Amino acid sequence: MGDQEVKLFSLWASPFGKRVEIALKIKGIKYEYFEEDLSNKSSELLKYNPVHKKLPVLLHNGKPVCESLVILEYIDETWKSERSLLPEDPYARAMARFWAKFIDDKCIAAMWGARKNSEGQEEGIEELTEHLKTLENELKGKKFFGGDEIGLVDITADLIALWLGVLLELKGIELLTKEKFPRLCEWIDDYLDHQIIKETLPDRETYRDFLLKAKF
Amino acid sequence: MADDEVILLDFWASMFGMRVRVALAEKGVVYEYKEQDLRKDHKSQLLLEMNPVHHKIPVLIHNGRPVCESSNIVQYIDEVWNDKAPLLPSDLYQRAQARFWVDYIDKKLYEVGRKSWAADGEEKEAGKKELIENLKVLEGELGDKCFYGGDTFGYVDIALVTFYSWFHTYETFGNFSFEKECPNLMAWIRRCLKKESVSKSLPDSQKILDFAVFMKETYFTKSG
């Protein structure tokens, strides 16, 4: 795989983009990174993701792959190594895909709800609490969602590990506490302490300032 | 695989449930179909136990273990019953493209389709417009291929063809014709319907329309 060309078009502040970077680093894949400016989408982005015009986009030997979860599976299958992102067993794979989708569909929607001001917020927080309880339960007896090592679900949950905490802090919502979610909080600590995660995710302060300026 | 116990929890009118029926038929898997009552407070204990997170159908129960979410189930079926009728492409890039398009179908059709019959006024019109637009995008992606999978019927075809059972409903409520709007897509539908796995898994379009009319009158029509 040595002379394959891998490019990533992404945004430093995007949890979706960061997922792809984490996966590439776990697999030890060399890639070229292109920071995009959302206010002035490059013609490359429009060419490579004409359907959604969104980031991240992975370009492998000139061919684009879009949607972060699709990209993660593509990376896992294309660069087969000892370090797998998904389990081998079909049932375990189905479970991993289920939880990744749960985080992407349900948790994100609830986070957006909790972000609102006034009325919508209470409902959003209720929904988010339910989903976090579900994830808390799923972590029973495991260090990571993937078991002993981080896998597809942990990578997908980067937005729970960093983005959610910052969002809740800025909104003054006390939800993600050790009392309410002991396992999830321990998972967050272990996750953020992981070498590759530390190297890849933005600094919490930097991200917090970015959100403040963006009047989130 | 002779001793496998396969049960499908499903609802006859669900285009998502139909996907699983088609996939199982493609693979020649023998299974028990269990029709579910989806009304609130009427859901079966089995459904609540097997899909505790979403309480939704379809759920495939394979040797006692549940798999949920239709696109997930179809991939699982392909991986387990891998001795015939491959549903996902073997080429890894094509496989990523297939997953991308199934994700698109998952996100871009159901809600707007629903609005086009269940909603009223502007919301209904907006739903109809977006439904047609998104189906045109899918028609564009098909191009002049026989199936989305190329020469063979596969994952993307399965994910999309089941929406056909609701086309008559969308057309009737929206007063338009898919034949006019997406003729190539309709030609692809006809090719798919020639396959027994598809024709036997999709319910009669008129029955779906009757169901939608009933639902609209019972639940979605504003009184007064």
GROMACS .gro file of C-alpha atoms in nm:
model
  440
    1MET     CA    1   0.000   0.000   0.000
    2GLY     CA    2   0.310   0.219   0.004
    3ASP     CA    3   0.259   0.429  -0.305
    4GLN     CA    4  -0.110   0.495  -0.270
    5GLU     CA    5  -0.223   0.853  -0.265
    6VAL     CA    6  -0.452   0.942   0.023
    7LYS     CA    7  -0.594   1.291   0.069
    8LEU     CA    8  -0.837   1.413   0.330
    9PHE     CA    9  -1.051   1.725   0.291
   10SER     CA   10  -1.180   1.825   0.631
   11LEU     CA   11  -1.231   2.085   0.903
   12TRP     CA   12  -1.023   2.092   1.222
   13ALA     CA   13  -1.337   2.155   1.428
   14SER     CA   14  -1.546   1.875   1.279
   15PRO     CA   15  -1.597   1.556   1.481
   16PHE     CA   16  -1.682   1.379   1.153
   17GLY     CA   17  -1.351   1.477   0.998
   18LYS     CA   18  -1.161   1.386   1.313
   19ARG     CA   19  -1.308   1.035   1.302
   20VAL     CA   20  -1.141   0.978   0.969
   21GLU     CA   21  -0.807   1.114   1.094
   22ILE     CA   22  -0.821   0.885   1.397
   23ALA     CA   23  -0.886   0.585   1.173
   24LEU     CA   24  -0.604   0.675   0.932
   25LYS     CA   25  -0.363   0.713   1.223
   26ILE     CA   26  -0.466   0.385   1.387
   27LYS     CA   27  -0.394   0.211   1.059
   28GLY     CA   28  -0.069   0.399   1.010
   29ILE     CA   29  -0.176   0.539   0.673
   30LYS     CA   30   0.008   0.840   0.536
   31TYR     CA   31  -0.222   1.110   0.407
   32GLU     CA   32  -0.226   1.469   0.290
   33TYR     CA   33  -0.460   1.697   0.481
   34PHE     CA   34  -0.650   1.986   0.326
   35GLU     CA   35  -0.829   2.228   0.557
   36GLU     CA   36  -1.152   2.353   0.402
   37ASP     CA   37  -1.317   2.688   0.449
   38LEU     CA   38  -1.692   2.632   0.475
   39SER     CA   39  -1.770   2.989   0.377
   40ASN     CA   40  -1.583   2.937   0.055
   41LYS     CA   41  -1.613   2.572  -0.039
   42SER     CA   42  -1.335   2.473  -0.270
   43SER     CA   43  -1.419   2.360  -0.618
   44GLU     CA   44  -1.251   2.031  -0.524
   45LEU     CA   45  -1.512   1.965  -0.255
   46LEU     CA   46  -1.798   2.039  -0.491
   47LYS     CA   47  -1.640   1.806  -0.746
   48TYR     CA   48  -1.579   1.520  -0.503
   49ASN     CA   49  -1.900   1.539  -0.304
   50PRO     CA   50  -2.160   1.677  -0.545
   51VAL     CA   51  -2.446   1.503  -0.365
   52HIS     CA   52  -2.405   1.646  -0.016
   53LYS     CA   53  -2.131   1.908  -0.061
   54LYS     CA   54  -2.010   1.816   0.287
   55LEU     CA   55  -1.695   1.718   0.467
   56PRO     CA   56  -1.503   1.502   0.528
   57VAL     CA   57  -1.410   1.359   0.187
   58LEU     CA   58  -1.141   1.097   0.154
   59LEU     CA   59  -0.965   1.080  -0.180
   60HIS     CA   60  -0.792   0.748  -0.246
   61ASN     CA   61  -0.590   0.744  -0.568
   62GLY     CA   62  -0.816   1.020  -0.697
   63LYS     CA   63  -1.143   0.847  -0.611
   64PRO     CA   64  -1.366   1.013  -0.350
   65VAL     CA   65  -1.535   0.842  -0.056
   66CYS     CA   66  -1.790   1.048   0.141
   67GLU     CA   67  -1.979   1.018   0.472
   68SER     CA   68  -1.760   0.952   0.775
   69LEU     CA   69  -1.901   0.608   0.867
   70VAL     CA   70  -1.873   0.489   0.506
   71ILE     CA   71  -1.514   0.618   0.500
   72LEU     CA   72  -1.429   0.437   0.826
   73GLU     CA   73  -1.547   0.101   0.688
   74TYR     CA   74  -1.367   0.168   0.359
   75ILE     CA   75  -1.042   0.237   0.547
   76ASP     CA   76  -1.084  -0.076   0.758
   77GLU     CA   77  -1.145  -0.301   0.455
   78THR     CA   78  -0.888  -0.147   0.224
   79TRP     CA   79  -0.599  -0.137   0.468
   80LYS     CA   80  -0.636  -0.473   0.632
   81SER     CA   81  -0.395  -0.499   0.921
   82GLU     CA   82  -0.376  -0.652   1.265
   83ARG     CA   83  -0.544  -0.344   1.394
   84SER     CA   84  -0.910  -0.374   1.286
   85LEU     CA   85  -1.172  -0.109   1.340
   86LEU     CA   86  -1.459  -0.356   1.311
   87PRO     CA   87  -1.478  -0.706   1.459
   88GLU     CA   88  -1.448  -1.014   1.233
   89ASP     CA   89  -1.762  -1.187   1.353
   90PRO     CA   90  -2.073  -1.084   1.151
   91TYR     CA   91  -2.294  -1.048   1.459
   92ALA     CA   92  -2.039  -0.833   1.641
   93ARG     CA   93  -2.001  -0.625   1.324
   94ALA     CA   94  -2.378  -0.576   1.307
   95MET     CA   95  -2.373  -0.459   1.671
   96ALA     CA   96  -2.089  -0.215   1.601
   97ARG     CA   97  -2.274  -0.072   1.302
   98PHE     CA   98  -2.593  -0.044   1.509
   99TRP     CA   99  -2.423   0.156   1.785
  100ALA     CA  100  -2.235   0.379   1.541
  101LYS     CA  101  -2.565   0.462   1.372
  102PHE     CA  102  -2.732   0.519   1.710
  103ILE     CA  103  -2.471   0.778   1.796
  104ASP     CA  104  -2.487   0.943   1.456
  105ASP     CA  105  -2.866   0.949   1.420
  106LYS     CA  106  -3.001   0.980   1.772
  107CYS     CA  107  -2.732   1.140   1.983
  108ILE     CA  108  -2.650   1.413   1.736
  109ALA     CA  109  -3.018   1.503   1.696
  110ALA     CA  110  -3.053   1.521   2.075
  111MET     CA  111  -2.740   1.735   2.105
  112TRP     CA  112  -2.881   1.977   1.851
  113GLY     CA  113  -3.202   1.983   2.057
  114ALA     CA  114  -3.013   2.056   2.378
  115ARG     CA  115  -2.835   2.338   2.199
  116LYS     CA  116  -3.157   2.533   2.150
  117ASN     CA  117  -3.255   2.810   2.380
  118SER     CA  118  -3.581   2.814   2.581
  119GLU     CA  119  -3.853   2.555   2.508
  120GLY     CA  120  -3.685   2.312   2.277
  121GLN     CA  121  -3.397   2.271   2.516
  122GLU     CA  122  -3.573   2.079   2.794
  123GLU     CA  123  -3.700   1.820   2.550
  124GLY     CA  124  -3.355   1.799   2.395
  125ILE     CA  125  -3.193   1.743   2.733
  126GLU     CA  126  -3.447   1.474   2.823
  127GLU     CA  127  -3.381   1.293   2.498
  128LEU     CA  128  -3.006   1.328   2.539
  129THR     CA  129  -3.025   1.189   2.893
  130GLU     CA  130  -3.210   0.882   2.766
  131HIS     CA  131  -2.951   0.820   2.496
  132LEU     CA  132  -2.658   0.865   2.734
  133LYS     CA  133  -2.820   0.613   2.969
  134THR     CA  134  -2.840   0.369   2.678
  135LEU     CA  135  -2.471   0.418   2.603
  136GLU     CA  136  -2.383   0.390   2.973
  137ASN     CA  137  -2.555   0.053   2.974
  138GLU     CA  138  -2.375  -0.063   2.662
  139LEU     CA  139  -2.039   0.002   2.829
  140LYS     CA  140  -2.109  -0.254   3.104
  141GLY     CA  141  -1.801  -0.472   3.153
  142LYS     CA  142  -1.603  -0.300   2.880
  143LYS     CA  143  -1.324  -0.044   2.878
  144PHE     CA  144  -1.414   0.080   2.532
  145PHE     CA  145  -1.721   0.015   2.316
  146GLY     CA  146  -1.488  -0.193   2.101
  147GLY     CA  147  -1.368  -0.398   2.400
  148ASP     CA  148  -1.005  -0.364   2.505
  149GLU     CA  149  -0.916  -0.141   2.213
  150ILE     CA  150  -1.097   0.149   2.050
  151GLY     CA  151  -1.303   0.050   1.749
  152LEU     CA  152  -1.562   0.186   1.509
  153VAL     CA  153  -1.809   0.284   1.781
  154ASP     CA  154  -1.548   0.461   1.995
  155ILE     CA  155  -1.423   0.652   1.692
  156THR     CA  156  -1.780   0.751   1.604
  157ALA     CA  157  -1.835   0.860   1.964
  158ASP     CA  158  -1.561   1.123   1.944
  159LEU     CA  159  -1.837   1.376   1.955
  160ILE     CA  160  -1.955   1.240   2.289
  161ALA     CA  161  -1.602   1.249   2.429
  162LEU     CA  162  -1.519   1.605   2.339
  163TRP     CA  163  -1.787   1.799   2.160
  164LEU     CA  164  -2.072   1.713   2.395
  165GLY     CA  165  -1.878   1.811   2.707
  166VAL     CA  166  -1.784   2.149   2.564
  167LEU     CA  167  -2.137   2.214   2.441
  168LEU     CA  168  -2.290   2.130   2.780
  169GLU     CA  169  -2.035   2.347   2.957
  170LEU     CA  170  -2.111   2.646   2.736
  171LYS     CA  171  -2.484   2.602   2.787
  172GLY     CA  172  -2.443   2.561   3.163
  173ILE     CA  173  -2.607   2.218   3.155
  174GLU     CA  174  -2.487   1.974   3.420
  175LEU     CA  175  -2.554   1.639   3.267
  176LEU     CA  176  -2.238   1.446   3.190
  177THR     CA  177  -2.126   1.391   3.549
  178LYS     CA  178  -1.951   1.100   3.721
  179GLU     CA  179  -2.251   1.061   3.951
  180LYS     CA  180  -2.502   1.022   3.670
  181PHE     CA  181  -2.283   0.840   3.416
  182PRO     CA  182  -1.985   0.676   3.589
  183ARG     CA  183  -1.898   0.434   3.308
  184LEU     CA  184  -1.938   0.689   3.032
  185CYS     CA  185  -1.721   0.941   3.217
  186GLU     CA  186  -1.453   0.681   3.273
  187TRP     CA  187  -1.473   0.593   2.903
  188ILE     CA  188  -1.424   0.960   2.818
  189ASP     CA  189  -1.114   0.979   3.040
  190ASP     CA  190  -0.964   0.662   2.891
  191TYR     CA  191  -1.053   0.769   2.538
  192LEU     CA  192  -0.908   1.119   2.563
  193ASP     CA  193  -0.599   0.972   2.723
  194HIS     CA  194  -0.538   0.737   2.427
  195GLN     CA  195  -0.220   0.834   2.242
  196ILE     CA  196  -0.377   0.868   1.897
  197ILE     CA  197  -0.686   1.049   2.026
  198LYS     CA  198  -0.466   1.299   2.215
  199GLU     CA  199  -0.268   1.364   1.898
  200THR     CA  200  -0.571   1.405   1.678
  201LEU     CA  201  -0.855   1.579   1.857
  202PRO     CA  202  -0.842   1.955   1.899
  203ASP     CA  203  -0.748   2.103   2.229
  204ARG     CA  204  -1.056   2.149   2.451
  205GLU     CA  205  -0.976   2.517   2.520
  206THR     CA  206  -0.923   2.594   2.153
  207TYR     CA  207  -1.249   2.429   2.062
  208ARG     CA  208  -1.436   2.605   2.341
  209ASP     CA  209  -1.309   2.944   2.222
  210PHE     CA  210  -1.404   2.857   1.867
  211LEU     CA  211  -1.762   2.778   1.974
  212LEU     CA  212  -1.786   3.094   2.181
  213LYS     CA  213  -1.678   3.305   1.887
  214ALA     CA  214  -1.919   3.121   1.659
  215LYS     CA  215  -2.194   3.219   1.906
  216PHE     CA  216  -2.301   2.862   1.943
  217MET     CA  217  -2.696  -2.341   0.796
  218ALA     CA  218  -2.967  -2.612   0.815
  219ASP     CA  219  -3.028  -2.572   1.186
  220ASP     CA  220  -3.054  -2.194   1.183
  221GLU     CA  221  -3.354  -2.040   1.347
  222VAL     CA  222  -3.446  -1.720   1.168
  223ILE     CA  223  -3.737  -1.502   1.271
  224LEU     CA  224  -3.835  -1.168   1.119
  225LEU     CA  225  -4.036  -0.917   1.321
  226ASP     CA  226  -4.195  -0.695   1.061
  227PHE     CA  227  -4.494  -0.486   0.953
  228TRP     CA  228  -4.649  -0.567   0.617
  229ALA     CA  229  -4.647  -0.208   0.485
  230SER     CA  230  -4.294  -0.115   0.590
  231MET     CA  231  -4.055  -0.055   0.303
  232PHE     CA  232  -3.773  -0.118   0.551
  233GLY     CA  233  -3.913  -0.455   0.652
  234MET     CA  234  -3.956  -0.542   0.283
  235ARG     CA  235  -3.582  -0.494   0.232
  236VAL     CA  236  -3.513  -0.778   0.473
  237ARG     CA  237  -3.774  -1.000   0.305
  238VAL     CA  238  -3.607  -0.942  -0.032
  239ALA     CA  239  -3.259  -1.013   0.106
  240LEU     CA  240  -3.369  -1.335   0.276
  241ALA     CA  241  -3.544  -1.445  -0.044
  242GLU     CA  242  -3.233  -1.369  -0.251
  243LYS     CA  243  -3.034  -1.596  -0.022
  244GLY     CA  244  -3.301  -1.866  -0.005
  245VAL     CA  245  -3.316  -1.847   0.375
  246VAL     CA  246  -3.610  -2.017   0.544
  247TYR     CA  247  -3.758  -1.797   0.815
  248GLU     CA  248  -4.061  -1.735   1.029
  249TYR     CA  249  -4.242  -1.408   0.965
  250LYS     CA  250  -4.408  -1.247   1.266
  251GLU     CA  251  -4.638  -0.954   1.191
  252GLN     CA  252  -4.614  -0.680   1.455
  253ASP     CA  253  -4.871  -0.435   1.585
  254LEU     CA  254  -4.691  -0.103   1.589
  255ARG     CA  255  -4.948   0.102   1.773
  256LYS     CA  256  -4.824   0.256   2.096
  257ASP     CA  257  -4.904   0.033   2.395
  258HIS     CA  258  -4.970  -0.258   2.159
  259LYS     CA  259  -4.613  -0.353   2.081
  260SER     CA  260  -4.533  -0.714   2.159
  261GLN     CA  261  -4.309  -0.813   2.448
  262LEU     CA  262  -4.085  -0.985   2.194
  263LEU     CA  263  -4.034  -0.664   1.995
  264LEU     CA  264  -3.963  -0.461   2.308
  265GLU     CA  265  -3.710  -0.720   2.422
  266MET     CA  266  -3.544  -0.767   2.085
  267ASN     CA  267  -3.519  -0.396   2.004
  268PRO     CA  268  -3.504  -0.229   2.344
  269VAL     CA  269  -3.338   0.084   2.205
  270HIS     CA  270  -3.581   0.177   1.928
  271HIS     CA  271  -3.885  -0.058   1.964
  272LYS     CA  272  -3.900  -0.062   1.586
  273ILE     CA  273  -3.924  -0.314   1.307
  274PRO     CA  274  -3.768  -0.481   1.121
  275VAL     CA  275  -3.578  -0.702   1.363
  276LEU     CA  276  -3.406  -1.017   1.245
  277ILE     CA  277  -3.367  -1.276   1.519
  278HIS     CA  278  -3.097  -1.525   1.422
  279ASN     CA  279  -3.058  -1.815   1.662
  280GLY     CA  280  -3.206  -1.601   1.937
  281ARG     CA  281  -2.988  -1.294   1.873
  282PRO     CA  282  -3.149  -0.977   1.737
  283VAL     CA  283  -3.015  -0.759   1.458
  284CYS     CA  284  -3.187  -0.422   1.412
  285GLU     CA  285  -3.197  -0.147   1.147
  286SER     CA  286  -3.281  -0.267   0.795
  287SER     CA  287  -2.962  -0.163   0.613
  288ASN     CA  288  -2.763  -0.322   0.894
  289ILE     CA  289  -2.970  -0.643   0.871
  290VAL     CA  290  -2.920  -0.671   0.495
  291GLN     CA  291  -2.542  -0.641   0.538
  292TYR     CA  292  -2.554  -0.901   0.814
  293ILE     CA  293  -2.755  -1.139   0.593
  294ASP     CA  294  -2.499  -1.091   0.314
  295GLU     CA  295  -2.209  -1.168   0.547
  296VAL     CA  296  -2.363  -1.473   0.715
  297TRP     CA  297  -2.523  -1.639   0.410
  298ASN     CA  298  -2.225  -1.574   0.190
  299ASP     CA  299  -2.255  -1.890  -0.021
  300LYS     CA  300  -2.485  -1.739  -0.283
  301ALA     CA  301  -2.625  -1.419  -0.434
  302PRO     CA  302  -2.369  -1.165  -0.306
  303LEU     CA  303  -2.548  -0.840  -0.229
  304LEU     CA  304  -2.254  -0.608  -0.169
  305PRO     CA  305  -1.988  -0.560  -0.438
  306SER     CA  306  -1.659  -0.741  -0.392
  307ASP     CA  307  -1.466  -0.437  -0.510
  308LEU     CA  308  -1.397  -0.229  -0.198
  309TYR     CA  309  -1.443   0.109  -0.362
  310GLN     CA  310  -1.774   0.000  -0.519
  311ARG     CA  311  -1.873  -0.131  -0.177
  312ALA     CA  312  -1.814   0.212  -0.024
  313GLN     CA  313  -2.023   0.368  -0.300
  314ALA     CA  314  -2.303   0.119  -0.231
  315ARG     CA  315  -2.298   0.206   0.140
  316PHE     CA  316  -2.299   0.577   0.053
  317TRP     CA  317  -2.610   0.540  -0.163
  318VAL     CA  318  -2.795   0.324   0.088
  319ASP     CA  319  -2.719   0.591   0.349
  320TYR     CA  320  -2.862   0.850   0.105
  321ILE     CA  321  -3.176   0.641   0.051
  322ASP     CA  322  -3.210   0.592   0.428
  323LYS     CA  323  -3.198   0.965   0.494
  324LYS     CA  324  -3.359   1.127   0.194
  325LEU     CA  325  -3.678   0.942   0.106
  326TYR     CA  326  -3.883   0.823   0.400
  327GLU     CA  327  -3.954   1.150   0.581
  328VAL     CA  328  -4.028   1.353   0.270
  329GLY     CA  329  -4.234   1.068   0.126
  330ARG     CA  330  -4.436   1.055   0.443
  331LYS     CA  331  -4.498   1.430   0.438
  332SER     CA  332  -4.620   1.406   0.079
  333TRP     CA  333  -4.921   1.204   0.193
  334ALA     CA  334  -4.961   1.247   0.568
  335ALA     CA  335  -4.914   1.625   0.587
  336ASP     CA  336  -5.120   1.907   0.446
  337GLY     CA  337  -5.072   2.233   0.259
  338GLU     CA  338  -4.722   2.370   0.221
  339GLU     CA  339  -4.556   2.089   0.418
  340LYS     CA  340  -4.716   1.830   0.190
  341GLU     CA  341  -4.609   2.017  -0.124
  342ALA     CA  342  -4.256   2.057   0.005
  343GLY     CA  343  -4.240   1.686   0.084
  344LYS     CA  344  -4.357   1.593  -0.264
  345LYS     CA  345  -4.110   1.828  -0.431
  346GLU     CA  346  -3.815   1.697  -0.233
  347LEU     CA  347  -3.919   1.335  -0.281
  348ILE     CA  348  -3.921   1.375  -0.659
  349GLU     CA  349  -3.592   1.569  -0.653
  350ASN     CA  350  -3.417   1.303  -0.446
  351LEU     CA  351  -3.550   1.019  -0.662
  352LYS     CA  352  -3.414   1.206  -0.965
  353VAL     CA  353  -3.072   1.214  -0.800
  354LEU     CA  354  -3.098   0.838  -0.755
  355GLU     CA  355  -3.212   0.800  -1.115
  356GLY     CA  356  -2.903   0.995  -1.220
  357GLU     CA  357  -2.682   0.764  -1.020
  358LEU     CA  358  -2.833   0.460  -1.192
  359GLY     CA  359  -2.748   0.604  -1.533
  360ASP     CA  360  -2.769   0.338  -1.799
  361LYS     CA  361  -2.678   0.050  -1.570
  362CYS     CA  362  -2.907  -0.248  -1.550
  363PHE     CA  363  -2.906  -0.240  -1.170
  364TYR     CA  364  -2.731  -0.019  -0.916
  365GLY     CA  365  -2.498  -0.311  -0.862
  366GLY     CA  366  -2.410  -0.311  -1.235
  367ASP     CA  367  -2.510  -0.636  -1.399
  368THR     CA  368  -2.640  -0.786  -1.081
  369PHE     CA  369  -2.912  -0.691  -0.836
  370GLY     CA  370  -2.763  -0.590  -0.502
  371TYR     CA  371  -2.762  -0.387  -0.182
  372VAL     CA  372  -2.861  -0.049  -0.327
  373ASP     CA  373  -3.131  -0.205  -0.547
  374ILE     CA  374  -3.280  -0.376  -0.242
  375ALA     CA  375  -3.271  -0.057  -0.034
  376LEU     CA  376  -3.454   0.144  -0.299
  377VAL     CA  377  -3.692  -0.094  -0.479
  378THR     CA  378  -3.909  -0.148  -0.172
  379PHE     CA  379  -4.018   0.217  -0.187
  380TYR     CA  380  -4.198   0.121  -0.509
  381SER     CA  381  -4.480  -0.029  -0.303
  382TRP     CA  382  -4.555   0.326  -0.186
  383PHE     CA  383  -4.526   0.494  -0.528
  384HIS     CA  384  -4.895   0.460  -0.610
  385THR     CA  385  -4.973   0.625  -0.275
  386TYR     CA  386  -4.730   0.913  -0.334
  387GLU     CA  387  -4.866   0.963  -0.686
  388THR     CA  388  -5.228   0.957  -0.578
  389PHE     CA  389  -5.190   1.199  -0.288
  390GLY     CA  390  -4.950   1.420  -0.482
  391ASN     CA  391  -5.126   1.408  -0.816
  392PHE     CA  392  -4.822   1.334  -1.029
  393SER     CA  393  -4.673   1.043  -1.221
  394PHE     CA  394  -4.338   0.876  -1.157
  395GLU     CA  395  -4.344   0.749  -1.515
  396LYS     CA  396  -4.332   1.112  -1.628
  397GLU     CA  397  -4.087   1.234  -1.362
  398CYS     CA  398  -3.842   0.942  -1.354
  399PRO     CA  399  -3.893   0.714  -1.656
  400ASN     CA  400  -3.550   0.545  -1.626
  401LEU     CA  401  -3.609   0.471  -1.263
  402MET     CA  402  -3.943   0.313  -1.350
  403ALA     CA  403  -3.772   0.097  -1.613
  404TRP     CA  404  -3.528  -0.019  -1.344
  405ILE     CA  405  -3.824  -0.095  -1.113
  406ARG     CA  406  -3.976  -0.316  -1.383
  407ARG     CA  407  -3.647  -0.505  -1.417
  408CYS     CA  408  -3.639  -0.558  -1.040
  409LEU     CA  409  -4.000  -0.676  -1.030
  410LYS     CA  410  -3.910  -0.957  -1.271
  411LYS     CA  411  -3.715  -1.109  -0.984
  412GLU     CA  412  -3.925  -1.335  -0.767
  413SER     CA  413  -3.746  -1.221  -0.453
  414VAL     CA  414  -3.883  -0.872  -0.518
  415SER     CA  415  -4.229  -0.943  -0.657
  416LYS     CA  416  -4.308  -1.185  -0.374
  417SER     CA  417  -4.181  -0.950  -0.102
  418LEU     CA  418  -4.366  -0.634  -0.196
  419PRO     CA  419  -4.733  -0.600  -0.103
  420ASP     CA  420  -4.997  -0.485  -0.349
  421SER     CA  421  -4.976  -0.109  -0.414
  422GLN     CA  422  -5.351  -0.064  -0.380
  423LYS     CA  423  -5.345  -0.221  -0.033
  424ILE     CA  424  -5.076   0.030   0.066
  425LEU     CA  425  -5.288   0.317  -0.067
  426ASP     CA  426  -5.592   0.192   0.125
  427PHE     CA  427  -5.375   0.175   0.436
  428ALA     CA  428  -5.244   0.531   0.384
  429VAL     CA  429  -5.597   0.662   0.330
  430PHE     CA  430  -5.707   0.492   0.652
  431MET     CA  431  -5.408   0.631   0.845
  432LYS     CA  432  -5.465   0.980   0.710
  433GLU     CA  433  -5.830   0.981   0.801
  434THR     CA  434  -5.777   0.825   1.142
  435TYR     CA  435  -5.462   0.998   1.263
  436PHE     CA  436  -5.353   1.278   1.036
  437THR     CA  437  -5.660   1.470   0.941
  438LYS     CA  438  -5.725   1.782   1.142
  439SER     CA  439  -6.078   1.776   1.277
  440GLY     CA  440  -6.323   2.064   1.263
   0.00000   0.00000   0.00000
